[in-house]
mmCIF file with all atom_site columns, C-alpha atoms in Angstrom:
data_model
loop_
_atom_site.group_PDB
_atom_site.id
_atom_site.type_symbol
_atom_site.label_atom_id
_atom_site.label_alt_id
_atom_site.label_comp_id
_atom_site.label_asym_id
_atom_site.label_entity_id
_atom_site.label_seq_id
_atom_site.pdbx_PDB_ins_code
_atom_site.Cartn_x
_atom_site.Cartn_y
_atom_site.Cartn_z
_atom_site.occupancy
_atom_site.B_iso_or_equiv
_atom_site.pdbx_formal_charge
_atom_site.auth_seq_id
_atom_site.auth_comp_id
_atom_site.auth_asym_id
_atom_site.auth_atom_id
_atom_site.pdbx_PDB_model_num
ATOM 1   C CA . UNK H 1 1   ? 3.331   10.333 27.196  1.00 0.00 ? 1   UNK H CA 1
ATOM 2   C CA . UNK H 1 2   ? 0.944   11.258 24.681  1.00 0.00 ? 2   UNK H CA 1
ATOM 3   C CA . UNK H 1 3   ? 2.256   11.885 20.647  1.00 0.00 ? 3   UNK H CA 1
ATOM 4   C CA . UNK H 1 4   ? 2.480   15.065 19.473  1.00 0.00 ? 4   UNK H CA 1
ATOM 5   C CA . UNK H 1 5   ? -0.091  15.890 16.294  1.00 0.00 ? 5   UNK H CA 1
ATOM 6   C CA . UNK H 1 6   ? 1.538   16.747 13.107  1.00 0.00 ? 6   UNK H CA 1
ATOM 7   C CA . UNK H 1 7   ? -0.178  17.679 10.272  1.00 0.00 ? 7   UNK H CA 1
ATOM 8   C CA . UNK H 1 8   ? 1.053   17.879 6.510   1.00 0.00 ? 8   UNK H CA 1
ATOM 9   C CA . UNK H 1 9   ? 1.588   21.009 5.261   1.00 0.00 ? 9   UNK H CA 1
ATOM 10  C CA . UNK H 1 10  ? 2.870   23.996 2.739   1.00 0.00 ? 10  UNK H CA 1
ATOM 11  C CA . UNK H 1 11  ? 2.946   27.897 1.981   1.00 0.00 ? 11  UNK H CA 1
ATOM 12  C CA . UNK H 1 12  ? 0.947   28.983 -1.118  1.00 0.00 ? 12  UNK H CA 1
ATOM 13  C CA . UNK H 1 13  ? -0.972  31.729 -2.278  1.00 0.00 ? 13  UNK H CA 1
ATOM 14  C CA . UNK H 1 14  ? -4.513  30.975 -3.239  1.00 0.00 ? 14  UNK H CA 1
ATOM 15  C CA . UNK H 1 15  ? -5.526  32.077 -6.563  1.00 0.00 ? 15  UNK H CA 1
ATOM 16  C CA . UNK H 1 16  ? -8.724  34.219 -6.593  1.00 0.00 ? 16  UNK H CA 1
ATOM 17  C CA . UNK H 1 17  ? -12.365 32.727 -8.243  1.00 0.00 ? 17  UNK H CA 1
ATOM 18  C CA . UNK H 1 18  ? -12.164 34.751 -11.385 1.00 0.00 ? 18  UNK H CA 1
ATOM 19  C CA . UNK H 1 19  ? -8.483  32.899 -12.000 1.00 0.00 ? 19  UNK H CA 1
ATOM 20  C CA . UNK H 1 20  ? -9.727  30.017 -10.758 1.00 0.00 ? 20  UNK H CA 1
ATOM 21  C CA . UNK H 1 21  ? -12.480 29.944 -13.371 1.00 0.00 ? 21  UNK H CA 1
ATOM 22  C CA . UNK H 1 22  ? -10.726 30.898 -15.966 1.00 0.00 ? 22  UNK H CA 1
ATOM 23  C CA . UNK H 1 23  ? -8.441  27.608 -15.393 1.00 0.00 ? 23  UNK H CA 1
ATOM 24  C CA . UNK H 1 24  ? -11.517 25.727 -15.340 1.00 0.00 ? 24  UNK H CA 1
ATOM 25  C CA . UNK H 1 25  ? -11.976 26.900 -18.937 1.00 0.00 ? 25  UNK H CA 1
ATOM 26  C CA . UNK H 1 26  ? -8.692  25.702 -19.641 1.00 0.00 ? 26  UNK H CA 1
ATOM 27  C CA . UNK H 1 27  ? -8.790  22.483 -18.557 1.00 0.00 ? 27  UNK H CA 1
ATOM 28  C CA . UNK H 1 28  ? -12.094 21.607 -20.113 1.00 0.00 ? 28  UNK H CA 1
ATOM 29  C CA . UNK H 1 29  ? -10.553 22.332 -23.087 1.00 0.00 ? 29  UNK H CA 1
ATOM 30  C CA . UNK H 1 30  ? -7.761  19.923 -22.555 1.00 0.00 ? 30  UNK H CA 1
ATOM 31  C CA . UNK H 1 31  ? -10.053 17.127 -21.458 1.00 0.00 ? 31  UNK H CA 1
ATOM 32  C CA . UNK H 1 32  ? -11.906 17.657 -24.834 1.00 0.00 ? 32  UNK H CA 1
ATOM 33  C CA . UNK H 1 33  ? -8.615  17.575 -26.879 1.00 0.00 ? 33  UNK H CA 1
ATOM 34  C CA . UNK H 1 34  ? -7.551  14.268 -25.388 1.00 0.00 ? 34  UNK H CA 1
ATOM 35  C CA . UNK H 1 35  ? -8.399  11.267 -23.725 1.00 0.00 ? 35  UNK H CA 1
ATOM 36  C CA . UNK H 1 36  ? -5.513  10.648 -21.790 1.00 0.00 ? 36  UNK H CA 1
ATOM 37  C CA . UNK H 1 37  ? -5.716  9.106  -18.437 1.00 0.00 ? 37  UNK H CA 1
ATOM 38  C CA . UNK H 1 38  ? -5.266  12.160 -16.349 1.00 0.00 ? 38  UNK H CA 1
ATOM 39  C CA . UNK H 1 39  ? -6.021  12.984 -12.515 1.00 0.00 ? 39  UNK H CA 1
ATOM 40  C CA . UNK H 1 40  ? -7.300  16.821 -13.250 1.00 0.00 ? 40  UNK H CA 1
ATOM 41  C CA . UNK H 1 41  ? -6.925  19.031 -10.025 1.00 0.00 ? 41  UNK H CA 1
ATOM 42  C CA . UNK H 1 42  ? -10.028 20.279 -8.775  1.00 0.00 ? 42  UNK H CA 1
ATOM 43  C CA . UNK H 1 43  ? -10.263 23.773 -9.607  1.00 0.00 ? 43  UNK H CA 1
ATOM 44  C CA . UNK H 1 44  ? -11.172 24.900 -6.473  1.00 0.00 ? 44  UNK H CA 1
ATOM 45  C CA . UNK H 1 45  ? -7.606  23.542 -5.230  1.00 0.00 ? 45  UNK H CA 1
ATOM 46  C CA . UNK H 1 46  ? -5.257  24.738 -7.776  1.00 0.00 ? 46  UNK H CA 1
ATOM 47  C CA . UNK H 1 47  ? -2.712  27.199 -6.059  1.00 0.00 ? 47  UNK H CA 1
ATOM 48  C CA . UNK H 1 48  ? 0.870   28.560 -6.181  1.00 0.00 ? 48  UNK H CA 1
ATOM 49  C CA . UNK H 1 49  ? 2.831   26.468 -3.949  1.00 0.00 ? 49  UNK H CA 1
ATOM 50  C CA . UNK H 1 50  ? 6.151   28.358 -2.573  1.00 0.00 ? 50  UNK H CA 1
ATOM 51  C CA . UNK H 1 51  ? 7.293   25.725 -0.122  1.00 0.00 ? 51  UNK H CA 1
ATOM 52  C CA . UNK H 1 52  ? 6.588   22.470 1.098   1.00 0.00 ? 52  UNK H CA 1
ATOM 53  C CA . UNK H 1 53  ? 7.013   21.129 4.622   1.00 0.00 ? 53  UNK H CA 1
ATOM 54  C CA . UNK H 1 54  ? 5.612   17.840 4.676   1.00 0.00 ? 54  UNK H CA 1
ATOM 55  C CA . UNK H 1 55  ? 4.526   16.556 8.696   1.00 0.00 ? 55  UNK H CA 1
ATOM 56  C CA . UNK H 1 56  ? 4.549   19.985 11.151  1.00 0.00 ? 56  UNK H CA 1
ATOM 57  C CA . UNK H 1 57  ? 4.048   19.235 14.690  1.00 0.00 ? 57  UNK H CA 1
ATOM 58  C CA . UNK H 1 58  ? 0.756   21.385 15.219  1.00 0.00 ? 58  UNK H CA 1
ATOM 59  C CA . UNK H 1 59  ? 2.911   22.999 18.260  1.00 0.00 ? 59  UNK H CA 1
ATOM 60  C CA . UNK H 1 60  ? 4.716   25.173 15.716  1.00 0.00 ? 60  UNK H CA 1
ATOM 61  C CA . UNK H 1 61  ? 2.399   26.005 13.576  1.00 0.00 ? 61  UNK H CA 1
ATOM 62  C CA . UNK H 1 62  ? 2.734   29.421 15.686  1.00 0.00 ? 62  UNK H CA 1
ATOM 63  C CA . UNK H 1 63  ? 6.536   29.940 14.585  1.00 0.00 ? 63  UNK H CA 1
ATOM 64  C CA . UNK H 1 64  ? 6.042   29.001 10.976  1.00 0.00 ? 64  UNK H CA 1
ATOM 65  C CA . UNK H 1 65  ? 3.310   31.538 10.877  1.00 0.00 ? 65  UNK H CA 1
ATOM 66  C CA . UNK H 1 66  ? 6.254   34.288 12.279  1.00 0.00 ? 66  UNK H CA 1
ATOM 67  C CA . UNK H 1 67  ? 8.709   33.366 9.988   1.00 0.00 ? 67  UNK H CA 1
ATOM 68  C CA . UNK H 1 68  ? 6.343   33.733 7.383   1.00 0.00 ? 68  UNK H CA 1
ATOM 69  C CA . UNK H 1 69  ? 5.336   37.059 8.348   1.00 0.00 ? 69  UNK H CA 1
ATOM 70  C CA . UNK H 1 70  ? 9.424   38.258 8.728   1.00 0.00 ? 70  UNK H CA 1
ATOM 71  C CA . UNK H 1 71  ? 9.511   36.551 5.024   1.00 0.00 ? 71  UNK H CA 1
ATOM 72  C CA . UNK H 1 72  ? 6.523   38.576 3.471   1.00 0.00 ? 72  UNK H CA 1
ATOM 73  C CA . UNK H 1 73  ? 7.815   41.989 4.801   1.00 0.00 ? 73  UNK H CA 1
ATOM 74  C CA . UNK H 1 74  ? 9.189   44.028 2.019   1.00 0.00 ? 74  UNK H CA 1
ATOM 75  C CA . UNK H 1 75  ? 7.325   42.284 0.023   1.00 0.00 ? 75  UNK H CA 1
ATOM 76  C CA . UNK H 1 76  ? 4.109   44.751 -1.802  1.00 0.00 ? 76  UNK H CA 1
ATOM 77  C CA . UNK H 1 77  ? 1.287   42.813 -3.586  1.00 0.00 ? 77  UNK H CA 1
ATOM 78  C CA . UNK H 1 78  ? 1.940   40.785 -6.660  1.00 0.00 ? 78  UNK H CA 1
ATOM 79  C CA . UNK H 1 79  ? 0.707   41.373 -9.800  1.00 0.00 ? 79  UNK H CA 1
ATOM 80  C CA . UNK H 1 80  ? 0.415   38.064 -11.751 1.00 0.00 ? 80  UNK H CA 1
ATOM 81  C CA . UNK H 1 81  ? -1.092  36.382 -14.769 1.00 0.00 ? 81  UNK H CA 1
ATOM 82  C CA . UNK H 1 82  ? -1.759  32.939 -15.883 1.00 0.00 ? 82  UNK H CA 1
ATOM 83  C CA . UNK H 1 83  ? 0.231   33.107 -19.506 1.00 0.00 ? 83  UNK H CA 1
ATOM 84  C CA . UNK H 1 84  ? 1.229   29.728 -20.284 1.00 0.00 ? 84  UNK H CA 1
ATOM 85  C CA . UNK H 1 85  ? 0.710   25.923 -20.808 1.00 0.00 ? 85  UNK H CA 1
ATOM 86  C CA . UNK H 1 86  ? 3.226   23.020 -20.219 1.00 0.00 ? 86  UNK H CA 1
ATOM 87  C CA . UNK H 1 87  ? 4.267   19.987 -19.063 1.00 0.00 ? 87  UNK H CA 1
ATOM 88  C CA . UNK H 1 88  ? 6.757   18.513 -16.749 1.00 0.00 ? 88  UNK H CA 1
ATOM 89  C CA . UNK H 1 89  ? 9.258   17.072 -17.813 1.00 0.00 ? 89  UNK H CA 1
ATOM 90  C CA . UNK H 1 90  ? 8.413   17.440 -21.254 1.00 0.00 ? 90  UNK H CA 1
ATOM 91  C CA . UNK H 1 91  ? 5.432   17.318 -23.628 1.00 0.00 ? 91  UNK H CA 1
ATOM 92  C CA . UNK H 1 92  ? 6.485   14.203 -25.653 1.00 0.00 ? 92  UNK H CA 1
ATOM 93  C CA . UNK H 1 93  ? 6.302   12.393 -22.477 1.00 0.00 ? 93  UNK H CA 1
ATOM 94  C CA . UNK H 1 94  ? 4.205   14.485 -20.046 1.00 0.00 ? 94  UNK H CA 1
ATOM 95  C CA . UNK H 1 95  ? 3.603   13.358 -16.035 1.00 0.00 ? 95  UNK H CA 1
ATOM 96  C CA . UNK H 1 96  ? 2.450   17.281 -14.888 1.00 0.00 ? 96  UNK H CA 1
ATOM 97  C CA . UNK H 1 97  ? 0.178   19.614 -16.703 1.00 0.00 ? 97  UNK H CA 1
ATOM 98  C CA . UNK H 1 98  ? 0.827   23.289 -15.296 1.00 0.00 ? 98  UNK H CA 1
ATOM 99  C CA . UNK H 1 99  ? -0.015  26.620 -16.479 1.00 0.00 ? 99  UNK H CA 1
ATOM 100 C CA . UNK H 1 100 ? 2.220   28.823 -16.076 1.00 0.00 ? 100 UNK H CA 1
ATOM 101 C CA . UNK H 1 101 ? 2.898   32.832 -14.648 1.00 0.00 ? 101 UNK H CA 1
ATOM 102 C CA . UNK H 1 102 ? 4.233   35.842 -15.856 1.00 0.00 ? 102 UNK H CA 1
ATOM 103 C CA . UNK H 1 103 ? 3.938   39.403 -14.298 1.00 0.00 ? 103 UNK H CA 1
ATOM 104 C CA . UNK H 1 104 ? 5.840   40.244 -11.279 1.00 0.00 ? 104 UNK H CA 1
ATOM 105 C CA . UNK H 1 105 ? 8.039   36.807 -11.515 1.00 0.00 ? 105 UNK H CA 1
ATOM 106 C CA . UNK H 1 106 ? 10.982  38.004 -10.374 1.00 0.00 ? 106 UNK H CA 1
ATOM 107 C CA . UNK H 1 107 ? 9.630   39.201 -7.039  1.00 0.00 ? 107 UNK H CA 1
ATOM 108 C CA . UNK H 1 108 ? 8.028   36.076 -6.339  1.00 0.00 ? 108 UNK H CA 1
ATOM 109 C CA . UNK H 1 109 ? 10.662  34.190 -6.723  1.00 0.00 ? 109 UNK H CA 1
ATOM 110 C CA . UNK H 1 110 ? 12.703  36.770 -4.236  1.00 0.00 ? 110 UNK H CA 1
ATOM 111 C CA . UNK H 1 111 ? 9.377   35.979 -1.780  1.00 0.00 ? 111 UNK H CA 1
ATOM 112 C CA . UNK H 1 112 ? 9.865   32.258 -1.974  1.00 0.00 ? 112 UNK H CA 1
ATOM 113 C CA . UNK H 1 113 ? 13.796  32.367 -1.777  1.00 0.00 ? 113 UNK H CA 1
ATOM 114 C CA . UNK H 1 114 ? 12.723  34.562 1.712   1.00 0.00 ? 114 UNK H CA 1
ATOM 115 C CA . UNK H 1 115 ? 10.448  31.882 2.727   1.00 0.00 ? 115 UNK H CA 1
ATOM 116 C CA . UNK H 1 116 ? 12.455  28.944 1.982   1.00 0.00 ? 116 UNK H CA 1
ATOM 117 C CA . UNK H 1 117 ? 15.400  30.776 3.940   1.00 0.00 ? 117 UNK H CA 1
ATOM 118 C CA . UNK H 1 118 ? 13.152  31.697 6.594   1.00 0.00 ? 118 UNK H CA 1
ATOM 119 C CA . UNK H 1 119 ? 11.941  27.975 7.306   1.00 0.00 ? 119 UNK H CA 1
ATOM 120 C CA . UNK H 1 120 ? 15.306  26.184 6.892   1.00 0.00 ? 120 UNK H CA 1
ATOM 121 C CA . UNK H 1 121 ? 16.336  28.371 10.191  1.00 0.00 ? 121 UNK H CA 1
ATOM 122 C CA . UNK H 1 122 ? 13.807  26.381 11.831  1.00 0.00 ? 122 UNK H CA 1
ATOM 123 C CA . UNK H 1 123 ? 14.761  23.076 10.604  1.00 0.00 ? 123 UNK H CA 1
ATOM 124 C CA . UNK H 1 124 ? 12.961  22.744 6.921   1.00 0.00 ? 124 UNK H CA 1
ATOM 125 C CA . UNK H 1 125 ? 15.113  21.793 4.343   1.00 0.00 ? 125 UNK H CA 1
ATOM 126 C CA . UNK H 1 126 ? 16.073  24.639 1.609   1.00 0.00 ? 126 UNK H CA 1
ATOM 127 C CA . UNK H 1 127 ? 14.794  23.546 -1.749  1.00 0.00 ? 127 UNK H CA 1
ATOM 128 C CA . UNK H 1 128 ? 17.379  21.908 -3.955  1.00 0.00 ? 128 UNK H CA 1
ATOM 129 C CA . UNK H 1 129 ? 15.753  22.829 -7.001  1.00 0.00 ? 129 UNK H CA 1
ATOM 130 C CA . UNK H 1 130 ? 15.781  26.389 -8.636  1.00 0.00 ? 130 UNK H CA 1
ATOM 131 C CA . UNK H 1 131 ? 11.582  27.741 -8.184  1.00 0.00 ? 131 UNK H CA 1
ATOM 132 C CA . UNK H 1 132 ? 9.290   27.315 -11.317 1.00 0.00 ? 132 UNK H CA 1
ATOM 133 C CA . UNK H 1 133 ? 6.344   29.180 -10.815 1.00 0.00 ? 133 UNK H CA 1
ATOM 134 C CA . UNK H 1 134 ? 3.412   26.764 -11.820 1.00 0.00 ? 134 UNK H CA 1
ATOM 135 C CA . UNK H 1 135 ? 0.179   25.916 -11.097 1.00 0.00 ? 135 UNK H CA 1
ATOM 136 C CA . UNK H 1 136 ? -0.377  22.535 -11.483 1.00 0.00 ? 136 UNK H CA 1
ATOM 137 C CA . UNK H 1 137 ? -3.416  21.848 -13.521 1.00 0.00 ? 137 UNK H CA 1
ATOM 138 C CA . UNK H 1 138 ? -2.999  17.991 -13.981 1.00 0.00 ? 138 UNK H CA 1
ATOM 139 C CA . UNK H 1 139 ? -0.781  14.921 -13.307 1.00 0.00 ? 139 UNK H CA 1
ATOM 140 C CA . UNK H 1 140 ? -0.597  11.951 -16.589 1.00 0.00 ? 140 UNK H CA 1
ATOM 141 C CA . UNK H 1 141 ? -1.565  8.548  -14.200 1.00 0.00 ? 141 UNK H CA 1
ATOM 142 C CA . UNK H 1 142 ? 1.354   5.932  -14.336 1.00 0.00 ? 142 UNK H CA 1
ATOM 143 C CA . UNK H 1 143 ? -0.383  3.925  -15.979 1.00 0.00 ? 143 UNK H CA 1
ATOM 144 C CA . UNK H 1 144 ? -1.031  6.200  -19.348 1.00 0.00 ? 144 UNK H CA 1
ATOM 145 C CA . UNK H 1 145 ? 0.442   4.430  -22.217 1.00 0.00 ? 145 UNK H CA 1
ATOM 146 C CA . UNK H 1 146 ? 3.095   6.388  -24.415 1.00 0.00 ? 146 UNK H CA 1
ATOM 147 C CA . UNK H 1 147 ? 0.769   7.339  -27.419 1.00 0.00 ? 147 UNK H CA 1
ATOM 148 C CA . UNK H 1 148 ? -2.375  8.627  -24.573 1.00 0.00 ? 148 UNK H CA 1
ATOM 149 C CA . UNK H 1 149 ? 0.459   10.441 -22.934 1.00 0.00 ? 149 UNK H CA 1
ATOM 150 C CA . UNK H 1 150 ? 1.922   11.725 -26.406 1.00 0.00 ? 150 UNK H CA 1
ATOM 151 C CA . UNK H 1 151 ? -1.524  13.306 -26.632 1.00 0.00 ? 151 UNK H CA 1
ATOM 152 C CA . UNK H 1 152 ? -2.060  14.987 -24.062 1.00 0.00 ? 152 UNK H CA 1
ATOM 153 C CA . UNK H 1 153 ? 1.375   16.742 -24.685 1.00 0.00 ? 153 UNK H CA 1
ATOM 154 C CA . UNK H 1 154 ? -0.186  17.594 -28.428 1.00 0.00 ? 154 UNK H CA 1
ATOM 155 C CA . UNK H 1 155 ? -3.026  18.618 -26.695 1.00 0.00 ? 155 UNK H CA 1
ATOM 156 C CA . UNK H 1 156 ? -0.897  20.856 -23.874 1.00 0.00 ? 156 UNK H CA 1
ATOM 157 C CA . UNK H 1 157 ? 1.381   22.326 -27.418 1.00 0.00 ? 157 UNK H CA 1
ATOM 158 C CA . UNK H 1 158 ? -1.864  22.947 -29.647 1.00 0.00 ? 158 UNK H CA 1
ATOM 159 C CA . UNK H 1 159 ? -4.098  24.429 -26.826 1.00 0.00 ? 159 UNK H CA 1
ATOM 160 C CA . UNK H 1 160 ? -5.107  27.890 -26.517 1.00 0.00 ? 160 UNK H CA 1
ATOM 161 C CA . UNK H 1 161 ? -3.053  29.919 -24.549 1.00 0.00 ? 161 UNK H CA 1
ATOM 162 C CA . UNK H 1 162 ? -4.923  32.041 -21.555 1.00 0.00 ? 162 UNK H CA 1
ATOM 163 C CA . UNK H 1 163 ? -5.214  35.823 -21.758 1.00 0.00 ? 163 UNK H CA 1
ATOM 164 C CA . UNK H 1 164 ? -6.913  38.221 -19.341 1.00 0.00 ? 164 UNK H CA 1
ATOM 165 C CA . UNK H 1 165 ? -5.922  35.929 -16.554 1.00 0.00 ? 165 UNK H CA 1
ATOM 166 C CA . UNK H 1 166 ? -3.990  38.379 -13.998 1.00 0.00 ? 166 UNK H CA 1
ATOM 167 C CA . UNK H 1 167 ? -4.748  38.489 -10.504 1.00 0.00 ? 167 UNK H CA 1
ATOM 168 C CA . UNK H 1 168 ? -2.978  40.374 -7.923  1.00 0.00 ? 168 UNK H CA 1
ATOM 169 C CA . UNK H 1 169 ? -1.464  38.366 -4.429  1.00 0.00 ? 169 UNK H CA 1
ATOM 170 C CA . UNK H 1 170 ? -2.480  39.974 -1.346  1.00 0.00 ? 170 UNK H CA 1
ATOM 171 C CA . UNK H 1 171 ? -1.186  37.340 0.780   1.00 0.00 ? 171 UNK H CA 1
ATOM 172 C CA . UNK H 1 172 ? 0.655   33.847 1.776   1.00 0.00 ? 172 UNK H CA 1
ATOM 173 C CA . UNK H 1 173 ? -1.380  31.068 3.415   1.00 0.00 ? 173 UNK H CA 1
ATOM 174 C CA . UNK H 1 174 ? 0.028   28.257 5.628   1.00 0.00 ? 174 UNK H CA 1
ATOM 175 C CA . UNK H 1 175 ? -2.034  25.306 4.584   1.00 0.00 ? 175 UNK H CA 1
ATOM 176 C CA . UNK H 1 176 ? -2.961  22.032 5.679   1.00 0.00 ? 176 UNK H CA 1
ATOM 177 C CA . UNK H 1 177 ? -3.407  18.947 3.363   1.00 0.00 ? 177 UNK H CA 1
ATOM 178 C CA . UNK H 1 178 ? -5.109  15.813 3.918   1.00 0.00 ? 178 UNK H CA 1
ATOM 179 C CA . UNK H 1 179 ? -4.695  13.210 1.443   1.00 0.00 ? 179 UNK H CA 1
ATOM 180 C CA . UNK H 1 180 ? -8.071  11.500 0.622   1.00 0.00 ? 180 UNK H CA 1
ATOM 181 C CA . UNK H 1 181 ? -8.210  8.741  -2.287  1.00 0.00 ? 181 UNK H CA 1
ATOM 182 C CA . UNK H 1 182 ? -10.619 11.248 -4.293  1.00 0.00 ? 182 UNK H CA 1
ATOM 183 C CA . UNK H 1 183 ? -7.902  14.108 -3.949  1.00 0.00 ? 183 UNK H CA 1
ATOM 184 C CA . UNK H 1 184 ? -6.151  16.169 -1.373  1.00 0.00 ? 184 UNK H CA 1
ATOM 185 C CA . UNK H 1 185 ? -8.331  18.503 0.832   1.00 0.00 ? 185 UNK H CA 1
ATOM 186 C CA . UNK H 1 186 ? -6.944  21.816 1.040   1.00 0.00 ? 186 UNK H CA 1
ATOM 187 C CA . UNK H 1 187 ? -7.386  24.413 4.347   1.00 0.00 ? 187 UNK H CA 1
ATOM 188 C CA . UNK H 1 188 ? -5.697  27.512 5.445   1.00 0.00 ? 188 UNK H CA 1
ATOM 189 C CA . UNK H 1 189 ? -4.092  27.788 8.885   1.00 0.00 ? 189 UNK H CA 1
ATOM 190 C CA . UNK H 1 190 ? -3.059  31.082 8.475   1.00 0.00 ? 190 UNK H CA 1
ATOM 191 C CA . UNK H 1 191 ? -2.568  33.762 6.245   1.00 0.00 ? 191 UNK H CA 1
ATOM 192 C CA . UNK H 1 192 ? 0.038   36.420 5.732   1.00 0.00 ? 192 UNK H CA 1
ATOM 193 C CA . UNK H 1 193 ? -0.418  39.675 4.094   1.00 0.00 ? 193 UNK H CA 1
ATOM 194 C CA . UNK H 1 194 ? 2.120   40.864 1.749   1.00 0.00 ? 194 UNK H CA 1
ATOM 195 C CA . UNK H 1 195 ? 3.178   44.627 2.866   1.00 0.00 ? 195 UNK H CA 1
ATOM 196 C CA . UNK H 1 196 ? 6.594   47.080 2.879   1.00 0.00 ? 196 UNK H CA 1
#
């Protein structure tokens, strides 16, 4: 009997080039502030996660896709902008550099809550953890000592903030990942528009 594939995988919306760039800008500024020993995302994979799955047998990628587009009805296009910098957990001590959203917030969050509820009739676990809307920009390596990582917190506080970053979210996209040991490789099974 032969094993079923599974591939690793989550629901995000992709962020459009002009936001894309304009993140770019951002975190060239950060690398120029400070030193720290940071693994930057690659610009061309930032995105807004809403869920993750982890393995999915490739034999349902089918009924994800449907529950995704039951989730997304109701749901018009999202107006969003990138409006903030920060650090999880905090920026004495940082481990994640995001930026974060403002805009149509509240929506989103209904969108994901519909998604999450969506996929945990199918067997995903629902998210413990209230959503944050983030993009995540950066993550602090373990191995950053307490000053470098002090830093690049300063750096995170003192930076300047992003304006004239909105974009609008036409859709959700079922992605793949494959982890590679010079950074994830992002591709889109599917994507679901956003409609009434």
């Amino acid at each position: 009997m032969s094993e079923i594939e599974e591939i690793r995988a989550f629901v995000a919306i992709e962020l459009p080039p002009d936001a894309k760039r304009g993140l770019a800008a951002i975190i060239d500024g950060l690398k120029r502030q400070s030193h720290a020993p940071v693994k930057w995302v690659e610009t061309n994979a930032i995105h807004l996660t809403l869920k993750f799955l982890g393995e999915v047998p490739v034999t349902r990628i089918e009924e994800v896709t449907e529950a995704l587009s039951i989730a997304c009805t109701g749901t018009v296009p999202l107006r969003l902008q990138i409006a903030s910098l920060g650090s999880f957990p905090d920026t004495s001590q940082p481990r994640v550099i995001w930026a974060g959203l403002s805009g149509d917030v509240k929506k989103l969050s209904q969108l994901a809550s519909r998604i999450d509820a969506g996929l945990a009739s199918l067997g995903y676990p629902e998210e413990r953890r209230a959503f944050t809307p983030h993009l995540t920009v950066g993550r602090v390596r373990p191995e950053a000592a307490p000053q470098a990582r002090s830093d690049i917190g300063t750096a995170v506080l003192t930076a300047r903030h992003p304006t004239g970053l909105s974009f609008i979210a036409h859709n959700v996209s079922l992605m793949r990942s494959q982890l590679r040991p010079q950074g994830a490789i992002y591709t889109c099974l599917s994507s679901t528009p956003l409609r009434e």
